[in-house]
Coordinates of C-alpha atoms in Angstrom, one line a residue:
Chain A
X1 CA 68.7 -135.4 -94.0
X2 CA 68.9 -139.2 -94.4
X3 CA 71.6 -141.0 -92.6
X4 CA 73.2 -144.3 -93.5
X5 CA 74.4 -146.3 -90.4
X6 CA 77.3 -148.7 -90.8
X7 CA 78.0 -151.2 -88.0
X8 CA 81.4 -152.8 -87.7
X9 CA 82.3 -155.5 -85.2
X10 CA 85.5 -157.4 -84.4
X11 CA 85.4 -160.8 -86.1
X12 CA 83.8 -163.4 -83.8
X13 CA 86.9 -165.7 -83.8
X14 CA 89.2 -162.9 -82.7
X15 CA 89.9 -161.8 -79.2
X16 CA 88.5 -158.3 -78.5
X17 CA 90.7 -156.8 -75.8
X18 CA 88.5 -153.8 -75.2
X19 CA 85.5 -156.0 -74.7
X20 CA 87.4 -158.3 -72.5
X21 CA 88.4 -155.4 -70.3
X22 CA 84.8 -154.2 -70.0
X23 CA 83.6 -157.8 -69.2
X24 CA 86.2 -157.9 -66.4
X25 CA 85.2 -154.5 -65.1
X26 CA 81.5 -155.4 -65.0
X27 CA 82.2 -158.5 -63.1
X28 CA 84.4 -156.7 -60.5
X29 CA 81.6 -154.1 -60.1
X30 CA 79.1 -156.9 -59.3
X31 CA 77.2 -156.7 -62.5
X32 CA 76.7 -160.4 -63.4
X33 CA 73.9 -160.3 -65.9
X34 CA 76.2 -160.3 -68.9
X35 CA 78.6 -163.1 -69.8
X36 CA 80.6 -161.2 -72.4
X37 CA 80.9 -157.8 -74.0
X38 CA 82.2 -157.1 -77.5
X39 CA 82.9 -153.6 -78.7
X40 CA 82.6 -152.4 -82.3
X41 CA 82.0 -149.2 -84.2
X42 CA 79.0 -147.4 -85.4
X43 CA 79.4 -144.9 -88.3
X44 CA 76.7 -142.4 -89.2
X45 CA 77.1 -141.2 -92.8
X46 CA 75.0 -138.1 -93.6
X47 CA 73.6 -138.0 -97.1
X48 CA 72.7 -134.7 -98.9
X49 CA 69.6 -135.4 -100.9
X50 CA 68.0 -138.8 -101.5
X51 CA 69.4 -142.2 -100.8
X52 CA 69.2 -144.2 -104.1
X53 CA 70.8 -147.5 -105.0
X54 CA 74.0 -145.8 -106.2
X55 CA 74.5 -144.0 -102.8
X56 CA 73.8 -147.2 -100.9
X57 CA 76.3 -149.0 -103.1
X58 CA 78.9 -146.3 -102.4
X59 CA 78.2 -146.7 -98.7
X60 CA 78.7 -150.5 -98.9
X61 CA 82.0 -150.0 -100.8
X62 CA 83.2 -147.3 -98.3
X63 CA 82.2 -149.6 -95.4
X64 CA 84.2 -152.6 -96.8
X65 CA 87.2 -150.7 -98.0
X66 CA 87.7 -147.7 -95.7
X67 CA 85.6 -147.9 -92.6
X68 CA 86.5 -151.5 -91.7
X69 CA 89.6 -153.6 -91.7
X70 CA 88.5 -156.9 -93.2
X71 CA 91.4 -158.8 -91.6
X72 CA 90.0 -158.3 -88.1
X73 CA 86.5 -156.8 -88.5
X74 CA 83.2 -157.6 -90.2
X75 CA 80.7 -155.1 -91.6
X76 CA 77.5 -156.4 -90.0
X77 CA 75.0 -153.9 -91.4
X78 CA 74.6 -150.9 -93.8
X79 CA 71.2 -149.4 -93.2
X80 CA 69.3 -146.3 -94.1
X81 CA 67.8 -144.4 -91.1
X82 CA 65.2 -141.8 -91.7
Chain B
X1 CA 72.1 -166.6 -76.6
X2 CA 70.3 -163.3 -76.6
X3 CA 72.4 -160.2 -77.1
X4 CA 71.7 -156.6 -76.0
X5 CA 73.0 -154.0 -78.3
X6 CA 74.0 -150.6 -76.9
X7 CA 74.7 -147.8 -79.3
X8 CA 76.7 -144.8 -78.1
X9 CA 77.4 -141.7 -80.2
X10 CA 79.3 -138.4 -79.6
X11 CA 76.8 -135.7 -78.6
X12 CA 75.5 -133.8 -81.7
X13 CA 76.8 -130.4 -80.5
X14 CA 80.4 -131.7 -80.0
X15 CA 83.1 -132.0 -82.6
X16 CA 83.9 -135.6 -83.4
X17 CA 87.6 -135.5 -84.5
X18 CA 87.6 -139.1 -85.7
X19 CA 84.5 -138.5 -87.8
X20 CA 86.0 -135.3 -89.2
X21 CA 89.1 -137.1 -90.2
X22 CA 87.1 -139.8 -92.1
X23 CA 85.0 -137.1 -93.7
X24 CA 88.2 -135.4 -95.0
X25 CA 89.7 -138.7 -96.1
X26 CA 86.5 -139.6 -98.1
X27 CA 86.5 -136.3 -99.9
X28 CA 90.2 -136.6 -100.7
X29 CA 89.5 -140.1 -102.1
X30 CA 86.8 -138.7 -104.4
X31 CA 83.8 -140.1 -102.5
X32 CA 81.4 -137.2 -102.4
X33 CA 78.1 -138.9 -101.6
X34 CA 78.4 -138.2 -97.8
X35 CA 78.5 -134.7 -96.3
X36 CA 79.6 -135.8 -92.9
X37 CA 80.6 -138.9 -90.9
X38 CA 80.3 -139.3 -87.1
X39 CA 81.8 -142.3 -85.3
X40 CA 80.4 -143.9 -82.2
X41 CA 80.5 -147.2 -80.5
X42 CA 78.4 -150.4 -80.6
X43 CA 78.5 -152.7 -77.6
X44 CA 77.1 -156.3 -77.8
X45 CA 76.3 -157.6 -74.3
X46 CA 75.7 -161.4 -74.3
X47 CA 73.1 -162.5 -71.8
X48 CA 73.0 -166.0 -70.3
X49 CA 69.4 -167.1 -70.2
X50 CA 66.4 -164.9 -70.8
X51 CA 66.2 -161.1 -71.1
X52 CA 63.6 -159.9 -68.7
X53 CA 62.8 -156.4 -67.5
X54 CA 65.4 -156.6 -64.8
X55 CA 68.2 -157.5 -67.2
X56 CA 67.2 -154.8 -69.6
X57 CA 67.1 -152.3 -66.7
X58 CA 70.7 -153.5 -65.8
X59 CA 71.8 -153.0 -69.4
X60 CA 70.4 -149.4 -69.4
X61 CA 72.2 -148.6 -66.2
X62 CA 75.5 -150.1 -67.4
X63 CA 75.0 -148.2 -70.7
X64 CA 74.5 -144.9 -68.9
X65 CA 77.1 -145.3 -66.1
X66 CA 79.9 -147.4 -67.5
X67 CA 79.7 -147.8 -71.3
X68 CA 79.2 -144.1 -72.1
X69 CA 80.6 -140.8 -70.8
X70 CA 77.6 -138.6 -70.4
X71 CA 79.6 -135.4 -70.7
X72 CA 80.5 -136.1 -74.3
X73 CA 78.3 -139.0 -75.4
X74 CA 74.7 -140.0 -75.7
X75 CA 73.3 -143.5 -75.4
X76 CA 71.1 -143.6 -78.5
X77 CA 69.6 -147.1 -78.1
X78 CA 69.6 -150.2 -75.9
X79 CA 67.9 -153.1 -77.8
X80 CA 67.5 -156.8 -77.6
X81 CA 68.7 -158.7 -80.6
X82 CA 67.6 -162.3 -81.1

């Protein structure tokens, strides 16, 4: 069954406390390859049947209005995966 | 600066209570295009300098050992994004 993947990340200009905590933990653990970590969400929406424009439009609407909080987050992609 | 994206999802055979809640909410709101929703995490690791094999290997290790809980989650991808 096709899946639509929606990626949501905290807005770039906002502090991401979860990400900051992981960045600090990595540095304490001696992993110095990464200068910062940001943590967002990945939603997998399973579609029964085919993905047409209407379904994709519905996914975009749901991503903007329900799956993300536009005050603090950006929807960075809505993509169909096989 | 290059970014490595790590996607982590709850294992397929486990219940995903967050996803179940969203699935129920969508159906109550009259959105019937999606039969199920699963919710995972998306990590963006910023790399200073170039991404070579060693950095990618470090990212895979961090993804497996720190960013995910292998009892309940799968790392589904570790990818370099421009």
